[in-house]
């Protein structure tokens, strides 16, 4: 039972890392969009006020129109992209995988009853389906980086090695290992 729990914990740690990166990127995009949406109109209003009645007035009106159209496009794109829903999904996935990793840690240190493990394995299976839907198309390099980070957290010590190639995740040298992308030199 212990190898299965260990594998589930490792998978949860990989997903946790991937969700954390995705959530970070989505939040940067959201903050940038919000900042631009607030600051740009203020700047355009100020610029139009300053240039009113001058030769630059028609140019500023055109720039203001184009800037407003670009902001509308960015906002519509974020609505189509479902930014709010993606942030919520990533946040839920992160929380669920942190829970799974912690529960695995608990199961390793205490004797769990079969009915607890049965419930837990069903929960993990459900979360795996969600993770595959959300993280299924993660590029190989990101997946390998997540695997290395998971190895570091799985057994936090400097003697941790990749079970496939034997390389240390603490000393990354680009290589050919399918699991971690490391080189055992």
XYZ file of N, CA and C in Angstrom:
555
model
N 0.823 -1.199 0.000
C 0.000 0.000 0.000
C 0.866 1.262 0.000
N 2.005 1.200 0.675
C 2.863 2.375 0.779
C 3.349 2.884 -0.575
N 3.762 2.028 -1.529
C 4.184 2.556 -2.839
C 3.055 3.309 -3.558
N 1.827 2.819 -3.433
C 0.700 3.500 -4.080
C 0.467 4.876 -3.447
N 0.527 4.956 -2.134
C 0.353 6.230 -1.431
C 1.475 7.189 -1.826
N 2.688 6.674 -1.908
C 3.832 7.496 -2.283
C 3.676 8.035 -3.709
N 3.196 7.195 -4.623
C 2.976 7.624 -6.001
C 1.875 8.684 -6.073
N 0.810 8.490 -5.312
C -0.274 9.477 -5.285
C 0.244 10.800 -4.742
N 1.064 10.746 -3.709
C 1.619 11.980 -3.133
C 2.505 12.685 -4.160
N 3.318 11.926 -4.855
C 4.193 12.527 -5.859
C 3.369 13.173 -6.983
N 2.337 12.481 -7.443
C 1.476 13.043 -8.486
C 0.797 14.325 -7.996
N 0.354 14.324 -6.747
C -0.296 15.511 -6.183
C 0.693 16.668 -6.077
N 1.939 16.375 -5.735
C 2.949 17.428 -5.645
C 3.270 18.005 -7.028
N 3.309 17.145 -8.037
C 3.529 17.625 -9.406
C 2.371 18.536 -9.816
N 1.142 18.082 -9.575
C -0.034 18.890 -9.932
C -0.054 20.196 -9.140
N 0.334 20.132 -7.878
C 0.381 21.343 -7.044
C 1.316 22.373 -7.656
N 2.477 21.941 -8.065
C 3.448 22.846 -8.680
C 2.903 23.435 -9.979
N 2.292 22.591 -10.818
C 1.758 23.068 -12.097
C 0.604 24.046 -11.882
N -0.283 23.735 -10.949
C -1.393 24.648 -10.643
C -0.870 25.973 -10.093
N 0.140 25.909 -9.252
C 0.696 27.136 -8.668
C 1.273 28.034 -9.767
N 1.981 27.448 -10.722
C 2.539 28.232 -11.835
C 1.427 28.825 -12.697
N 0.420 28.013 -12.985
C -0.701 28.480 -13.803
C -1.461 29.605 -13.097
N -1.707 29.427 -11.824
C -2.419 30.439 -11.040
C -1.635 31.738 -10.995
N -0.347 31.637 -10.846
C 0.506 32.825 -10.819
C 0.417 33.579 -12.148
N 0.511 32.865 -13.247
C 0.445 33.507 -14.568
C -0.922 34.144 -14.798
N -1.990 33.455 -14.421
C -3.328 34.003 -14.605
C -3.551 35.253 -13.762
N -3.024 35.250 -12.555
C -3.190 36.422 -11.684
C -2.398 37.617 -12.215
N -1.217 37.372 -12.771
C -0.447 38.463 -13.369
C -1.240 39.067 -14.529
N -1.826 38.214 -15.352
C -2.629 38.703 -16.472
C -3.827 39.503 -15.959
N -4.503 38.987 -14.936
C -5.676 39.663 -14.378
C -5.307 41.022 -13.780
N -4.243 41.078 -13.024
C -3.802 42.341 -12.414
C -3.383 43.329 -13.499
N -2.681 42.842 -14.510
C -2.262 43.719 -15.611
C -3.475 44.297 -16.338
N -4.444 43.448 -16.619
C -5.645 43.900 -17.320
C -6.407 44.923 -16.485
N -6.548 44.662 -15.206
C -7.246 45.596 -14.328
C -6.506 46.930 -14.250
N -5.200 46.872 -14.112
C -4.396 48.094 -14.030
C -4.508 48.905 -15.310
N -4.386 48.236 -16.445
C -4.483 48.931 -17.734
C -5.879 49.519 -17.918
N -6.888 48.774 -17.510
C -8.263 49.237 -17.670
C -8.544 50.491 -16.845
N -7.860 50.659 -15.750
C -8.066 51.839 -14.910
C -7.154 52.994 -15.336
N -5.896 52.721 -15.571
C -4.920 53.789 -15.823
C -5.057 54.405 -17.215
N -5.260 53.583 -18.240
C -5.293 54.098 -19.611
C -6.404 55.138 -19.809
N -7.642 54.883 -19.385
C -8.657 55.935 -19.567
C -8.319 57.237 -18.824
N -7.733 57.117 -17.646
C -7.335 58.330 -16.910
C -6.296 59.110 -17.712
N -5.317 58.416 -18.268
C -4.291 59.082 -19.074
C -4.886 59.709 -20.336
N -5.802 58.988 -20.987
C -6.420 59.532 -22.192
C -7.256 60.774 -21.883
N -8.002 60.735 -20.793
C -8.806 61.897 -20.410
C -7.899 63.087 -20.127
N -6.833 62.858 -19.397
C -5.892 63.944 -19.081
C -5.238 64.478 -20.356
N -4.837 63.584 -21.245
C -4.187 64.008 -22.490
C -5.161 64.767 -23.382
N -6.405 64.317 -23.451
C -7.389 65.033 -24.266
C -7.701 66.402 -23.664
N -7.722 66.504 -22.375
C -7.983 67.770 -21.707
C -6.845 68.757 -21.990
N -5.610 68.266 -21.921
C -4.448 69.123 -22.160
C -4.378 69.563 -23.624
N -4.737 68.677 -24.557
C -4.601 68.992 -25.981
C -5.855 69.629 -26.577
N -6.879 69.834 -25.794
C -8.133 70.396 -26.301
C -7.880 71.776 -26.920
N -8.347 71.931 -28.146
C -8.216 73.198 -28.843
C -6.862 73.411 -29.509
N -5.957 72.442 -29.420
C -4.646 72.569 -30.055
C -4.610 71.722 -31.329
N -3.483 71.787 -32.034
C -3.312 70.987 -33.251
C -3.257 69.485 -32.948
N -2.913 69.137 -31.710
C -2.796 67.729 -31.323
C -4.150 67.121 -30.943
N -5.192 67.921 -30.893
C -6.512 67.435 -30.477
C -7.035 66.307 -31.371
N -6.985 66.435 -32.711
C -7.476 65.320 -33.545
C -6.637 64.047 -33.383
N -5.341 64.216 -33.254
C -4.465 63.049 -33.069
C -4.791 62.353 -31.746
N -4.979 63.158 -30.712
C -5.279 62.578 -29.389
C -6.637 61.893 -29.386
N -7.586 62.442 -30.130
C -8.903 61.790 -30.237
C -8.767 60.430 -30.913
N -7.949 60.385 -31.969
C -7.721 59.122 -32.677
C -7.025 58.112 -31.757
N -5.971 58.544 -31.065
C -5.240 57.664 -30.136
C -6.176 57.174 -29.037
N -7.020 58.043 -28.541
C -7.971 57.662 -27.500
C -8.952 56.610 -28.021
N -9.422 56.809 -29.247
C -10.350 55.850 -29.847
C -9.690 54.483 -30.012
N -8.475 54.468 -30.554
C -7.757 53.205 -30.764
C -7.465 52.525 -29.423
N -7.028 53.308 -28.443
C -6.749 52.742 -27.113
C -7.989 52.156 -26.475
N -9.109 52.833 -26.611
C -10.367 52.313 -26.064
C -10.779 51.022 -26.757
N -10.615 50.981 -28.068
C -10.948 49.765 -28.817
C -10.060 48.598 -28.378
N -8.780 48.872 -28.144
C -7.865 47.812 -27.693
C -8.262 47.311 -26.309
N -8.644 48.218 -25.414
C -9.080 47.812 -24.074
C -10.340 46.953 -24.139
N -11.264 47.337 -25.005
C -12.483 46.542 -25.161
C -12.128 45.148 -25.675
N -11.213 45.076 -26.639
C -10.783 43.772 -27.168
C -10.131 42.912 -26.088
N -9.269 43.512 -25.275
C -8.627 42.769 -24.180
C -9.657 42.255 -23.185
N -10.627 43.083 -22.860
C -11.660 42.686 -21.911
C -12.522 41.570 -22.482
N -12.920 41.696 -23.746
C -13.713 40.655 -24.389
C -12.909 39.354 -24.469
N -11.626 39.457 -24.784
C -10.766 38.271 -24.832
C -10.721 37.575 -23.474
N -10.593 38.365 -22.396
C -10.539 37.743 -21.069
C -11.878 37.098 -20.712
N -12.981 37.653 -21.203
C -14.286 37.040 -20.966
C -14.429 35.751 -21.767
N -14.000 35.784 -23.020
C -14.060 34.584 -23.858
C -13.122 33.512 -23.309
N -11.950 33.935 -22.914
C -10.935 33.039 -22.352
C -11.407 32.461 -21.018
N -12.341 33.121 -20.360
C -12.865 32.659 -19.078
C -11.859 32.816 -17.960
N -11.235 33.974 -17.904
C -10.163 34.209 -16.935
C -10.602 33.929 -15.502
N -11.758 34.442 -15.110
C -12.230 34.233 -13.741
C -12.434 32.761 -13.422
N -13.016 32.028 -14.357
C -13.236 30.594 -14.158
C -11.940 29.812 -14.108
N -10.983 30.212 -14.940
C -9.684 29.524 -14.940
C -8.936 29.765 -13.628
N -9.034 30.975 -13.108
C -8.392 31.263 -11.823
C -9.036 30.418 -10.725
N -10.354 30.326 -10.750
C -11.061 29.518 -9.754
C -10.697 28.041 -9.887
N -10.658 27.530 -11.117
C -10.293 26.125 -11.338
C -8.877 25.834 -10.849
N -7.941 26.727 -11.177
C -6.549 26.529 -10.756
C -6.431 26.602 -9.234
N -7.159 27.516 -8.637
C -7.123 27.647 -7.177
C -7.698 26.396 -6.497
N -8.810 25.900 -7.023
C -9.398 24.665 -6.476
C -8.472 23.467 -6.672
N -7.888 23.357 -7.868
C -6.961 22.255 -8.130
C -5.756 22.303 -7.215
N -5.234 23.496 -6.985
C -4.101 23.663 -6.075
C -4.479 23.208 -4.673
N -5.609 23.688 -4.185
C -6.055 23.316 -2.836
C -6.301 21.822 -2.697
N -6.950 21.225 -3.697
C -7.245 19.787 -3.639
C -5.972 18.950 -3.653
N -4.993 19.346 -4.439
C -3.749 18.577 -4.505
C -2.896 18.775 -3.253
N -2.958 19.935 -2.646
C -2.282 20.122 -1.356
C -2.918 19.200 -0.318
N -4.252 19.129 -0.326
C -4.966 18.234 0.592
C -4.550 16.783 0.366
N -4.504 16.361 -0.891
C -4.135 14.973 -1.203
C -2.717 14.679 -0.732
N -1.790 15.587 -0.992
C -0.396 15.372 -0.578
C -0.292 15.260 0.938
N -1.028 16.095 1.654
C -0.999 16.044 3.134
C -1.638 14.761 3.655
N -2.733 14.346 3.044
C -3.380 13.102 3.464
C -2.460 11.905 3.225
N -1.745 11.911 2.120
C -0.784 10.831 1.860
C 0.275 10.795 2.949
N 0.722 11.968 3.340
C 1.712 12.051 4.421
C 1.136 11.442 5.705
N -0.125 11.755 5.993
C -0.777 11.198 7.184
C -0.918 9.685 7.081
N -1.292 9.182 5.904
C -1.460 7.740 5.730
C -0.129 7.005 5.879
N 0.970 7.662 5.546
C 2.282 7.027 5.681
C 2.690 6.891 7.134
N 2.217 7.784 7.994
C 2.647 7.777 9.391
C 1.673 7.059 10.318
N 0.455 6.824 9.867
C -0.521 6.144 10.730
C -1.176 5.009 9.965
N -1.731 4.099 10.681
C -2.424 2.975 10.059
C -3.838 3.386 9.696
N -4.092 3.495 8.424
C -5.423 3.876 7.957
C -6.275 2.630 7.790
N -7.554 2.799 8.042
C -8.476 1.694 7.863
C -8.842 1.585 6.385
N -9.263 0.386 5.992
C -9.560 0.131 4.583
C -10.643 1.059 4.038
N -11.675 1.353 4.848
C -12.744 2.219 4.349
C -12.241 3.658 4.140
N -11.291 4.106 4.965
C -10.693 5.431 4.759
C -9.890 5.452 3.461
N -9.119 4.414 3.235
C -8.310 4.337 2.015
C -9.189 4.224 0.778
N -10.268 3.461 0.888
C -11.181 3.311 -0.246
C -11.783 4.666 -0.624
N -12.242 5.420 0.376
C -12.783 6.760 0.114
C -11.702 7.648 -0.492
N -10.509 7.587 0.064
C -9.413 8.430 -0.393
C -9.042 8.121 -1.841
N -8.966 6.854 -2.197
C -8.617 6.468 -3.561
C -9.688 6.926 -4.564
N -10.955 6.888 -4.156
C -12.020 7.415 -5.025
C -11.860 8.924 -5.205
N -11.562 9.618 -4.127
C -11.367 11.063 -4.187
C -10.183 11.400 -5.103
N -9.098 10.659 -4.952
C -7.908 10.881 -5.784
C -8.232 10.614 -7.247
N -8.993 9.580 -7.523
C -9.375 9.261 -8.893
C -10.188 10.399 -9.501
N -11.103 10.946 -8.734
C -11.900 12.079 -9.197
C -11.019 13.292 -9.470
N -10.092 13.565 -8.559
C -9.200 14.711 -8.739
C -8.260 14.490 -9.918
N -7.833 13.249 -10.144
C -6.983 12.948 -11.299
C -7.695 13.286 -12.605
N -8.993 12.992 -12.667
C -9.766 13.328 -13.871
C -9.782 14.834 -14.089
N -9.985 15.585 -13.016
C -9.977 17.041 -13.106
C -8.603 17.552 -13.510
N -7.575 16.992 -12.900
C -6.201 17.405 -13.229
C -5.878 17.124 -14.690
N -6.275 15.954 -15.187
C -6.004 15.611 -16.586
C -6.729 16.555 -17.542
N -7.932 16.954 -17.160
C -8.681 17.896 -17.991
C -8.008 19.261 -18.011
N -7.551 19.705 -16.858
C -6.981 21.048 -16.744
C -5.506 21.102 -17.122
N -4.755 20.054 -16.761
C -3.301 20.064 -16.966
C -2.842 19.102 -18.061
N -3.768 18.575 -18.814
C -3.442 17.544 -19.801
C -2.496 17.970 -20.905
N -2.471 19.241 -21.241
C -1.635 19.676 -22.358
C -0.433 20.503 -21.902
N 0.059 20.214 -20.713
C 1.238 20.914 -20.201
C 2.462 20.484 -21.010
N 3.256 21.436 -21.479
C 4.463 21.077 -22.247
C 5.418 20.190 -21.430
N 6.159 19.394 -22.150
C 7.064 18.414 -21.541
C 8.053 19.065 -20.568
N 8.637 20.189 -20.937
C 9.629 20.836 -20.071
C 9.011 21.307 -18.766
N 7.798 21.837 -18.802
C 7.123 22.270 -17.570
C 6.790 21.064 -16.695
N 6.352 19.981 -17.343
C 6.031 18.764 -16.598
C 7.286 18.206 -15.917
N 8.412 18.227 -16.622
C 9.667 17.735 -16.055
C 10.132 18.628 -14.906
N 9.980 19.936 -15.056
C 10.347 20.856 -13.967
C 9.464 20.605 -12.754
N 8.184 20.351 -12.979
C 7.269 20.051 -11.881
C 7.661 18.739 -11.199
N 8.079 17.771 -11.989
C 8.500 16.483 -11.438
C 9.736 16.656 -10.551
N 10.684 17.476 -10.999
C 11.885 17.728 -10.179
C 11.509 18.413 -8.870
N 10.614 19.391 -8.936
C 10.179 20.081 -7.719
C 9.443 19.118 -6.785
N 8.635 18.236 -7.355
C 7.927 17.250 -6.543
C 8.904 16.297 -5.858
N 9.956 15.894 -6.569
C 10.967 15.024 -5.959
C 11.634 15.710 -4.768
N 11.888 17.002 -4.901
C 12.514 17.750 -3.808
C 11.619 17.779 -2.577
N 10.312 17.889 -2.804
C 9.381 17.972 -1.684
C 8.958 16.599 -1.176
N 8.995 15.605 -2.044
C 8.571 14.255 -1.678
C 9.444 13.700 -0.567
N 10.721 13.784 -0.750
C 11.683 13.349 0.257
C 12.686 14.487 0.388
N 12.389 15.455 1.257
C 13.247 16.646 1.320
C 14.629 16.362 1.910
N 15.545 16.050 1.031
C 16.939 15.879 1.432
C 17.800 16.015 0.188
N 19.060 16.237 0.396
C 19.951 16.408 -0.753
C 20.334 15.087 -1.406
N 19.935 13.961 -0.808
C 20.243 12.663 -1.405
C 19.091 12.125 -2.247
N 18.035 12.895 -2.423
C 16.902 12.501 -3.253
C 17.362 12.381 -4.699
N 16.926 11.330 -5.357
C 17.277 11.137 -6.766
C 16.045 10.733 -7.555
N 16.116 10.951 -8.856
C 15.046 10.526 -9.754
C 15.069 9.003 -9.835
N 13.937 8.346 -9.644
C 13.930 6.884 -9.715
C 14.193 6.345 -11.126
N 14.058 7.177 -12.143
C 14.264 6.725 -13.519
C 15.738 6.807 -13.914
N 16.361 7.981 -13.681
C 17.738 8.168 -14.149
C 18.766 8.252 -13.023
N 18.311 8.413 -11.795
C 19.226 8.478 -10.660
C 19.865 9.836 -10.426
N 19.458 10.857 -11.193
C 20.033 12.199 -11.037
C 19.359 12.940 -9.887
N 20.090 13.843 -9.297
C 19.562 14.653 -8.208
C 18.731 15.805 -8.761
N 17.511 16.005 -8.243
C 16.720 17.151 -8.696
C 17.306 18.477 -8.209
N 18.195 18.413 -7.231
C 18.823 19.611 -6.688
C 19.935 20.128 -7.598
N 20.460 19.241 -8.449
C 21.553 19.609 -9.365
C 21.098 19.335 -10.792
N 20.343 20.251 -11.338
C 19.776 20.057 -12.669
C 20.807 20.367 -13.752
N 20.991 19.391 -14.631
C 21.791 19.550 -15.838
C 20.939 18.963 -16.956
N 20.572 19.794 -17.921
C 19.670 19.347 -18.975
C 20.156 18.030 -19.570
N 19.224 17.089 -19.608
C 19.572 15.766 -20.115
C 18.427 15.136 -20.864
N 18.412 13.812 -20.879
C 17.445 13.077 -21.697
C 16.438 12.265 -20.898
N 16.438 12.373 -19.588
C 15.487 11.602 -18.779
C 14.057 12.046 -19.108
N 13.204 11.098 -19.445
C 11.812 11.406 -19.774
C 11.054 11.935 -18.552
N 11.387 11.449 -17.369
C 10.654 11.862 -16.174
C 11.048 13.242 -15.688
N 12.341 13.472 -15.491
C 12.788 14.724 -14.872
C 13.537 15.660 -15.819
N 13.934 15.177 -16.981
C 14.664 16.011 -17.932
C 16.107 16.273 -17.536
N 16.574 15.539 -16.535
C 17.914 15.747 -15.986
C 18.911 14.812 -16.664
N 20.160 15.035 -16.349
C 21.237 14.184 -16.849
C 22.006 13.653 -15.662
N 22.257 12.385 -15.646
C 22.992 11.779 -14.543
C 24.465 11.680 -14.902
N 25.137 12.820 -14.847
C 26.575 12.841 -15.160
C 27.407 12.977 -13.928
